[in-house]
mmCIF file of C-alpha atoms in Angstrom:
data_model
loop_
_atom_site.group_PDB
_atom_site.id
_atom_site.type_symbol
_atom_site.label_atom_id
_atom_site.label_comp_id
_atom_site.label_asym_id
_atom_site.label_seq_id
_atom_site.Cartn_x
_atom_site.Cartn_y
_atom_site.Cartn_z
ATOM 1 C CA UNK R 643 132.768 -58.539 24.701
ATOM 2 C CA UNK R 644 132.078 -55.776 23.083
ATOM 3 C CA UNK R 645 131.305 -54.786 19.175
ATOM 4 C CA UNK R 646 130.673 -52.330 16.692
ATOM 5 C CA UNK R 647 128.451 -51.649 13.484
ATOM 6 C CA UNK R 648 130.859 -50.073 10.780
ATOM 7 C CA UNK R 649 129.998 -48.460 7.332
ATOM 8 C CA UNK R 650 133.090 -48.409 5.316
ATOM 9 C CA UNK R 651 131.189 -47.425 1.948
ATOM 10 C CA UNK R 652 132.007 -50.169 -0.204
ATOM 11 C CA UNK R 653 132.600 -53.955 -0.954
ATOM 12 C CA UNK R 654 136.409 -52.898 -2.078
ATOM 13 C CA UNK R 655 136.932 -51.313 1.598
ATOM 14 C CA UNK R 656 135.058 -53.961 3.345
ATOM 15 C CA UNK R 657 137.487 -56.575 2.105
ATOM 16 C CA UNK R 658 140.567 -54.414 3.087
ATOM 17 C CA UNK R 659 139.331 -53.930 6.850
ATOM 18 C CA UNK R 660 138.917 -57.881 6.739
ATOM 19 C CA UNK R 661 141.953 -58.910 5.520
ATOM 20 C CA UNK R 662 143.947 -55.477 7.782
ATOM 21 C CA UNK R 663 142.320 -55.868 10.731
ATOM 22 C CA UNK R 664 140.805 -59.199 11.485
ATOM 23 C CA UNK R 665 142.171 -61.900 13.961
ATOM 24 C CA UNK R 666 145.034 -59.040 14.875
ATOM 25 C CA UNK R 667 145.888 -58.139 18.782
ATOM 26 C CA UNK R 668 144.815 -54.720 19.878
ATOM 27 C CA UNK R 669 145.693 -54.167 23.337
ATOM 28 C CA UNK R 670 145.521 -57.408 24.059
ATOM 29 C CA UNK R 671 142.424 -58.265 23.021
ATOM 30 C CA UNK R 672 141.580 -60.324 19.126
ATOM 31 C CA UNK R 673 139.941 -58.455 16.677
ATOM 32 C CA UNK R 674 137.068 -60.237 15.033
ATOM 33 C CA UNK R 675 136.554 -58.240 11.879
ATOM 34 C CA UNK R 676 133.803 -59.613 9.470
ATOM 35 C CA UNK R 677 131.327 -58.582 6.872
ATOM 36 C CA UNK R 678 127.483 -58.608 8.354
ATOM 37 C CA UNK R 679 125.794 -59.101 4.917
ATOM 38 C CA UNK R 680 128.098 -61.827 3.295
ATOM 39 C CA UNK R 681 128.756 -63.507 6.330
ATOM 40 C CA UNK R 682 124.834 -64.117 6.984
ATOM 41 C CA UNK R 683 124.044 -64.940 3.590
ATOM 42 C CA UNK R 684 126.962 -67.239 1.867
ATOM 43 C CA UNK R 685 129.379 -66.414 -0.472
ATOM 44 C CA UNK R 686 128.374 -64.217 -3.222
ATOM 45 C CA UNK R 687 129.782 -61.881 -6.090
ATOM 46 C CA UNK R 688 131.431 -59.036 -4.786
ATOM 47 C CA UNK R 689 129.760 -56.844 -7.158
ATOM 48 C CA UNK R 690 126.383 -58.074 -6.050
ATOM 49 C CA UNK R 691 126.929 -56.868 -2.290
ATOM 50 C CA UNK R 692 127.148 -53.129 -3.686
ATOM 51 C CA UNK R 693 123.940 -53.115 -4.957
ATOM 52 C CA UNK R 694 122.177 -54.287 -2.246
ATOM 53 C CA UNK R 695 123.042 -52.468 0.351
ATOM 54 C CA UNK R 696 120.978 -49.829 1.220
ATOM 55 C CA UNK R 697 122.327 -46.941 -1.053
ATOM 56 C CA UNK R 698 124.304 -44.051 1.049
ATOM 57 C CA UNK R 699 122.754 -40.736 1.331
ATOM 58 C CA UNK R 700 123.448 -38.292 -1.126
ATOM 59 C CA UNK R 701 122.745 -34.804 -0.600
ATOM 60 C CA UNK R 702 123.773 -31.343 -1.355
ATOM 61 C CA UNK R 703 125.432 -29.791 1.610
ATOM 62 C CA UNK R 704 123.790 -26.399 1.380
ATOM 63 C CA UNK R 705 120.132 -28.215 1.680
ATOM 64 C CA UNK R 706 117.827 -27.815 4.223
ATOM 65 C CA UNK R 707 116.026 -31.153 3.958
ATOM 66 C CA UNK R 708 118.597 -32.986 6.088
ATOM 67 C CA UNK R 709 119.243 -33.617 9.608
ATOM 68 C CA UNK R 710 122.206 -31.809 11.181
ATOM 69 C CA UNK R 711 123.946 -30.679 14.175
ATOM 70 C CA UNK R 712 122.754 -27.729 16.462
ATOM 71 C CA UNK R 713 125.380 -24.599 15.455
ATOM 72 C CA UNK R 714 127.270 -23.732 18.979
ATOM 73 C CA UNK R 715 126.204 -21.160 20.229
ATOM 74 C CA UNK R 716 127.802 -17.585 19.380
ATOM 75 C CA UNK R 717 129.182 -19.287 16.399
ATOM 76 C CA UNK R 718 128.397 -17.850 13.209
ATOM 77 C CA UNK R 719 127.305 -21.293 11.146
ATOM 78 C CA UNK R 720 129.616 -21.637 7.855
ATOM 79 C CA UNK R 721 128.419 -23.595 4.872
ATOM 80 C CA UNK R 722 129.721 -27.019 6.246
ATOM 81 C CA UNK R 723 127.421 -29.002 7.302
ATOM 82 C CA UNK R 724 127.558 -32.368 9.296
ATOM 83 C CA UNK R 725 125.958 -35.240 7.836
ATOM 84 C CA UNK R 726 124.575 -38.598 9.770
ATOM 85 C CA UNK R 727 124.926 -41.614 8.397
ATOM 86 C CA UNK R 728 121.567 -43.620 9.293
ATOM 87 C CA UNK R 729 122.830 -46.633 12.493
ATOM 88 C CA UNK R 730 123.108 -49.676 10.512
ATOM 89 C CA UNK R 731 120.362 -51.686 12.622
ATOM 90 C CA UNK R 732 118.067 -48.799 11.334
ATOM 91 C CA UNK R 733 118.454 -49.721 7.779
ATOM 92 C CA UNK R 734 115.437 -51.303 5.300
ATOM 93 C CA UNK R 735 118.125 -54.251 4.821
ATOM 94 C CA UNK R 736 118.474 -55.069 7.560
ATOM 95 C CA UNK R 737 114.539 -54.284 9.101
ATOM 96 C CA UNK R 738 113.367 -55.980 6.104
ATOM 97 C CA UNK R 739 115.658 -59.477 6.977
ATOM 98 C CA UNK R 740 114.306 -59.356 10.825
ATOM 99 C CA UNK R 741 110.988 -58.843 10.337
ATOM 100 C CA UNK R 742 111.267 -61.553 7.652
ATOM 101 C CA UNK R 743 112.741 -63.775 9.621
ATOM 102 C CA UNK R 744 110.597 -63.139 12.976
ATOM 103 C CA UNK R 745 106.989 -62.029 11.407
ATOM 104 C CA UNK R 746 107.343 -63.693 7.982
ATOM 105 C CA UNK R 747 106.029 -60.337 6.911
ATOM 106 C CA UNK R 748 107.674 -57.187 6.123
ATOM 107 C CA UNK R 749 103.760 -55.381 6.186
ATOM 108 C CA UNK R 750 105.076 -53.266 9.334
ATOM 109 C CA UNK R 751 107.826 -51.504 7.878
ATOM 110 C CA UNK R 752 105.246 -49.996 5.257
ATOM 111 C CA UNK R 753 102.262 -49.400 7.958
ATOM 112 C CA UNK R 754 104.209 -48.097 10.501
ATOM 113 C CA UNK R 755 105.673 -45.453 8.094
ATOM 114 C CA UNK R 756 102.492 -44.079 7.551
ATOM 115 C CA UNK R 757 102.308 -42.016 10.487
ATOM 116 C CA UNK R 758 101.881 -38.259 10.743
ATOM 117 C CA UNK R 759 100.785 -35.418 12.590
ATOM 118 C CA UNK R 760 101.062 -35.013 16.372
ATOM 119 C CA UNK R 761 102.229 -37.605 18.286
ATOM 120 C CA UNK R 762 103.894 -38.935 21.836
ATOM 121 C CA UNK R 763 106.957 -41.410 21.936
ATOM 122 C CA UNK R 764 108.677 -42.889 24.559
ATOM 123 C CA UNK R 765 112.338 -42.991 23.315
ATOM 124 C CA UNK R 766 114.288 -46.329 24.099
ATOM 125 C CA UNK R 767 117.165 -46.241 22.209
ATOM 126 C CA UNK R 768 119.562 -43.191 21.329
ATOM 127 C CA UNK R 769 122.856 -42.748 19.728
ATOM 128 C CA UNK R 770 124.567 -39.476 21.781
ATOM 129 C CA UNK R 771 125.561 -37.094 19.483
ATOM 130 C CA UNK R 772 123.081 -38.175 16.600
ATOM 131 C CA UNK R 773 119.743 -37.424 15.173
ATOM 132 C CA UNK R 774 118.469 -41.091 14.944
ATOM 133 C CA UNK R 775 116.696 -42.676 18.345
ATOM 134 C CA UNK R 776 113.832 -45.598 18.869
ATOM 135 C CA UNK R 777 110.803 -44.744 20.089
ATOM 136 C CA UNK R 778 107.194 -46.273 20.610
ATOM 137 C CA UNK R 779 104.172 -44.096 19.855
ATOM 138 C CA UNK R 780 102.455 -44.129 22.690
ATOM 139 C CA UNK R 781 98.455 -44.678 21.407
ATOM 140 C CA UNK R 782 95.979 -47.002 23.147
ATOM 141 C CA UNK R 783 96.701 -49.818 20.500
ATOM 142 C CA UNK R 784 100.263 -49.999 21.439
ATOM 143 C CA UNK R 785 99.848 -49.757 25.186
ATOM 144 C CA UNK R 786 96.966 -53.150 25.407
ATOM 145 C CA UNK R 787 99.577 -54.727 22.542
ATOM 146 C CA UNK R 788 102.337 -54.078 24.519
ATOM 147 C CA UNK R 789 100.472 -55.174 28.042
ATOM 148 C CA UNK R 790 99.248 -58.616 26.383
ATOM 149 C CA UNK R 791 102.632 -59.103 24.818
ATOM 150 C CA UNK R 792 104.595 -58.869 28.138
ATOM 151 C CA UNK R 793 102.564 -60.506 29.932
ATOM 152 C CA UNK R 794 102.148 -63.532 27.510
ATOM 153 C CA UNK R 795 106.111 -63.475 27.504
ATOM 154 C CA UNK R 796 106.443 -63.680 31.915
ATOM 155 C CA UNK R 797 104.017 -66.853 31.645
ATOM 156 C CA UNK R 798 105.893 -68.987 29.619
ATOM 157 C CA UNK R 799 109.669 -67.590 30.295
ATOM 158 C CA UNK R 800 110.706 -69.749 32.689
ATOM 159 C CA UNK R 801 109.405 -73.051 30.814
ATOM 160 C CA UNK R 802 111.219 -71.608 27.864
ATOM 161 C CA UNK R 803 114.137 -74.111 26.679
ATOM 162 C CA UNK R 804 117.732 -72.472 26.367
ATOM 163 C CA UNK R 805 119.049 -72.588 22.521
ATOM 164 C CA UNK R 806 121.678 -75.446 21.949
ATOM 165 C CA UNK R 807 124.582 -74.535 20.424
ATOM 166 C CA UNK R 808 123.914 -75.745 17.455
ATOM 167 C CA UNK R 809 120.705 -74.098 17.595
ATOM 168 C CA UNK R 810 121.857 -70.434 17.814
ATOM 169 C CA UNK R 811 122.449 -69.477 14.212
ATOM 170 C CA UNK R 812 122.421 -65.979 12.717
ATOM 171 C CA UNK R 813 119.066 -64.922 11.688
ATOM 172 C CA UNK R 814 117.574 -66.853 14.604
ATOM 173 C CA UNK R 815 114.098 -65.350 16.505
ATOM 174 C CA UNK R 816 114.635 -66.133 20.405
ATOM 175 C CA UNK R 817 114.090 -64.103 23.853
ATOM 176 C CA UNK R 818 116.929 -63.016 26.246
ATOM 177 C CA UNK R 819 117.446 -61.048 29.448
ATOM 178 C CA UNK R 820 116.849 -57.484 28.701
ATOM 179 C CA UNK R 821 119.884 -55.423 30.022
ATOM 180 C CA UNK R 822 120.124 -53.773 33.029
ATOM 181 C CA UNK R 823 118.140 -54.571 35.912
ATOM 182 C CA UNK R 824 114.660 -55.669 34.971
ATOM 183 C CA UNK R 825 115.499 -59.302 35.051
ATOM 184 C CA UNK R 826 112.356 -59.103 31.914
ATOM 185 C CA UNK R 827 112.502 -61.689 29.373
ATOM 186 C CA UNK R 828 112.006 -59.750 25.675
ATOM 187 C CA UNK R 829 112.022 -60.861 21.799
ATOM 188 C CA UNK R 830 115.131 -60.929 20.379
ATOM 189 C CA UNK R 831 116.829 -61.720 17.315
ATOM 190 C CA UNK R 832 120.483 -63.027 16.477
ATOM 191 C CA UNK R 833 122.095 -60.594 14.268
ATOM 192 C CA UNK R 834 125.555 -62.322 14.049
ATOM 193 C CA UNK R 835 127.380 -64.955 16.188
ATOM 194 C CA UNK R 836 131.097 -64.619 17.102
ATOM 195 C CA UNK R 837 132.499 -67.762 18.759
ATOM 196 C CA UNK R 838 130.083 -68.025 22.278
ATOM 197 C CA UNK R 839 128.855 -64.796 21.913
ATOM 198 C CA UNK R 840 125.684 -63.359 19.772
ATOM 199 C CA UNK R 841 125.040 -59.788 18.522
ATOM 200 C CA UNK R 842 121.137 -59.675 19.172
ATOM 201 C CA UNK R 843 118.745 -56.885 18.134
ATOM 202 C CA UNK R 844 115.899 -56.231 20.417
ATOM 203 C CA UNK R 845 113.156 -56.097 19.081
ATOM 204 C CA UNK R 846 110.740 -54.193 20.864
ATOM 205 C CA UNK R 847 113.520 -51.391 22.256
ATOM 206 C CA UNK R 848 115.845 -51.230 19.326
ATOM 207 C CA UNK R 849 118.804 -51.932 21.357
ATOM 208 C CA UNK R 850 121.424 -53.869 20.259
ATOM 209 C CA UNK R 851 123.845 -55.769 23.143
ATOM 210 C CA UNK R 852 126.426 -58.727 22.723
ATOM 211 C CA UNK R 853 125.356 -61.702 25.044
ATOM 212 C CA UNK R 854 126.805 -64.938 25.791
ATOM 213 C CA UNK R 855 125.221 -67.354 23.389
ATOM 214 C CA UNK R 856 124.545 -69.870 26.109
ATOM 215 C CA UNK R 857 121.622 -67.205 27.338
ATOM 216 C CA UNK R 858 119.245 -67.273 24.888
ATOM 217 C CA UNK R 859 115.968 -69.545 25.098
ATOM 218 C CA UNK R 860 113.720 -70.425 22.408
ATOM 219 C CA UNK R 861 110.828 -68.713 21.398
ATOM 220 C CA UNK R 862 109.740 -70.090 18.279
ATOM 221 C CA UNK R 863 105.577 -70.180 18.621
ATOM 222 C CA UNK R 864 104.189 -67.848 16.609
ATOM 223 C CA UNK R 865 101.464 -66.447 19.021
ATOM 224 C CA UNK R 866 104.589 -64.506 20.559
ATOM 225 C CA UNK R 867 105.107 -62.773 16.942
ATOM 226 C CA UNK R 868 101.499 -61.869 16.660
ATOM 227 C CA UNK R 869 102.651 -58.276 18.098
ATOM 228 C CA UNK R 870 104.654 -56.240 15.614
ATOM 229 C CA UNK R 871 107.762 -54.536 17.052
ATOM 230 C CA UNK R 872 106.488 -51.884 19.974
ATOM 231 C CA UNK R 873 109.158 -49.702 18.701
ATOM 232 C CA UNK R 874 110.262 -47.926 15.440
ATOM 233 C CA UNK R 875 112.785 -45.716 14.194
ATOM 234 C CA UNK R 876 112.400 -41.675 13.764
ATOM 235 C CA UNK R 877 115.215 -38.830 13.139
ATOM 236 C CA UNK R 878 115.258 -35.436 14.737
ATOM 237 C CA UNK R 879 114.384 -32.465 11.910
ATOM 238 C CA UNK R 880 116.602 -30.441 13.930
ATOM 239 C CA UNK R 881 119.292 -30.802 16.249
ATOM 240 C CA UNK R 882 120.689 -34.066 17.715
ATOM 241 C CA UNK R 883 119.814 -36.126 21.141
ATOM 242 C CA UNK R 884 122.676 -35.534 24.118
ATOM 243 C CA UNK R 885 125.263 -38.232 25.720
ATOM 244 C CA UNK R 886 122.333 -38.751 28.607
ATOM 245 C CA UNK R 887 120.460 -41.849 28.853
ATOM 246 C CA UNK R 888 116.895 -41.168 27.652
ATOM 247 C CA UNK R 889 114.987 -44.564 27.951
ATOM 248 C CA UNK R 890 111.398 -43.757 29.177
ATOM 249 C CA UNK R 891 111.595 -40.019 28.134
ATOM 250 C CA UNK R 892 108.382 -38.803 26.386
ATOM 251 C CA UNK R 893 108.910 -36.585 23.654
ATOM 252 C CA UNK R 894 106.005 -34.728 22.292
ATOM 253 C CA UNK R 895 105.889 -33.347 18.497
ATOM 254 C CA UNK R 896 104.927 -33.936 15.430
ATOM 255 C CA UNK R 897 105.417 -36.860 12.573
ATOM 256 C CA UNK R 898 106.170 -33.789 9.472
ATOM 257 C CA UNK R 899 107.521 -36.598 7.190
ATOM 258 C CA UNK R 900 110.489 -38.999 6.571
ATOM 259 C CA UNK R 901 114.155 -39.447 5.761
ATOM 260 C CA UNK R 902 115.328 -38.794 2.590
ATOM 261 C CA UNK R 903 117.197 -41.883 2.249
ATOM 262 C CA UNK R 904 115.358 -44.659 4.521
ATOM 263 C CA UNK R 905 111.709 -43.790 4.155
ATOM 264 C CA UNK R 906 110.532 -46.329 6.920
ATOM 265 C CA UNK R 907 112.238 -43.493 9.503
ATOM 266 C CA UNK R 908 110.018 -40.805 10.528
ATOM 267 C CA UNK R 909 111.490 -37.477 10.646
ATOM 268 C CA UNK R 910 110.153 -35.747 14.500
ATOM 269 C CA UNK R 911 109.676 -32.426 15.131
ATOM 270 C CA UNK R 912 109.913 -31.706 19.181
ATOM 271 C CA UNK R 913 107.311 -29.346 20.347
ATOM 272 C CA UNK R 914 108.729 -26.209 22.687
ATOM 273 C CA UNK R 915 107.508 -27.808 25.718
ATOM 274 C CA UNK R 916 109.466 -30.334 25.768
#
């Protein structure tokens, strides 16, 4: 299956799209159309859901303190200007209810904003045609976290119990195959579940995939949540990342500050010789 993170503004709109869209047929396949922060948290006011959501960016199109696209080149550049709206999984509401839920501390999202200055990162997660990727900064604290974490995880994965049904719930920490080829067991947690499938964020990548929900296992000690996330979120100042895949790349630059509307992002500056 596959699925989607939309921003349609506001509660008014979100309620349209639901009551439009979901359960219809679209080339032959159903529609399952739902909103992420009512859905996970009960019924509540609809006027409530406006305010806490993460507010949308609002900026003057002529500034210079926003991320946009690269002008083509031999283009003159006129005075529109594209705008990115920050990947939902990126957003303080939604970092702020996993590390909650996993960590039962939200301490990271404040420390790990506090970079600056020169730094390495090893991107794992892009979105083509966008600023916004998921890196790790690559310092010898990260590398022996990352080396005990993984290798805590490959001891006990295969003694790991898979999640009952009724045991794979939205909001849920667990551990899953990591796509691709690896075969590597990594943290995980359940963003939303749709029938016998799960939307799961990992969390030391960034990437988001939609799994059977049969496939998850348990991982509910919390020695395996000692580690923070390996990964975190930063923004190009300039320019935006290709269609390529760029897991593994290292991209070397400098931490110069953060994004105007989600703080916890760090805004990267790419050196020339990269």
């Amino acid at each position: 299956g596959s699925f989607a993170f939309v921003d349609v503004g506001n509660p008014q709109n979100m309620t349209l799209a639901v009551s439009h869209i979901n359960n219809t047929i679209y080339c032959g396949r159903r529609l399952i159309v739902r909103d992420l922060v009512k859905s996970r948290s009960g019924d509540r006011p609809l006027e409530l859901l406006d305010q806490e959501l993460p507010p949308l960016e609002k900026v003057d199109k002529d500034s210079d303190k926003v991320p946009r696209a690269v002008p083509c080149p031999g283009r003159s550049r006129d005075r529109s200007e594209t705008i990115y709206a920050v990947p939902l999984e990126m957003r303080s509401l939604l970092q702020v209810e996993m590390l909650s839920s996993c960590f039962k501390t939200t301490e990271w999202i404040v420390e790990s904003a506090r970079v600056r200055g020169e730094v390495g990162l090893m991107v794992m997660e892009t979105f083509p045609q966008m600023p916004f990727f998921w890196a790790m900064n690559l310092t010898p604290e990260t590398y022996v976290k990352m080396c005990q974490l993984f290798n805590a995880l490959s001891v006990v994965t295969q003694d790991q119990p898979f999640l009952t049904k009724a045991e794979v719930q939205r909001g849920r920490r667990c551990m899953a195959e990591y796509p691709g080829e690896s075969g590597d067991w990594n943290r995980c947690w359940i963003v939303d579940v749709v029938e016998n499938k799960v939307v799961l964020l990992y969390v030391d990548s960034g990437n988001t995939a939609c799994v059977p929900a049969a496939a998850l296992k348990s991982l509910d000690n919390d020695e395996f949540w000692d580690v923070p996330p390996l990964v975190q979120p930063f923004v190009l100042h300039q320019g935006v990342l290709g269609n390529q895949k760029m897991d593994g790349t290292i991209l070397k630059g400098t931490v110069i500050g953060c994004h105007e509307a989600e703080p916890h992002i760090l805004k990267f500056s790419q050196s020339d010789d990269n």
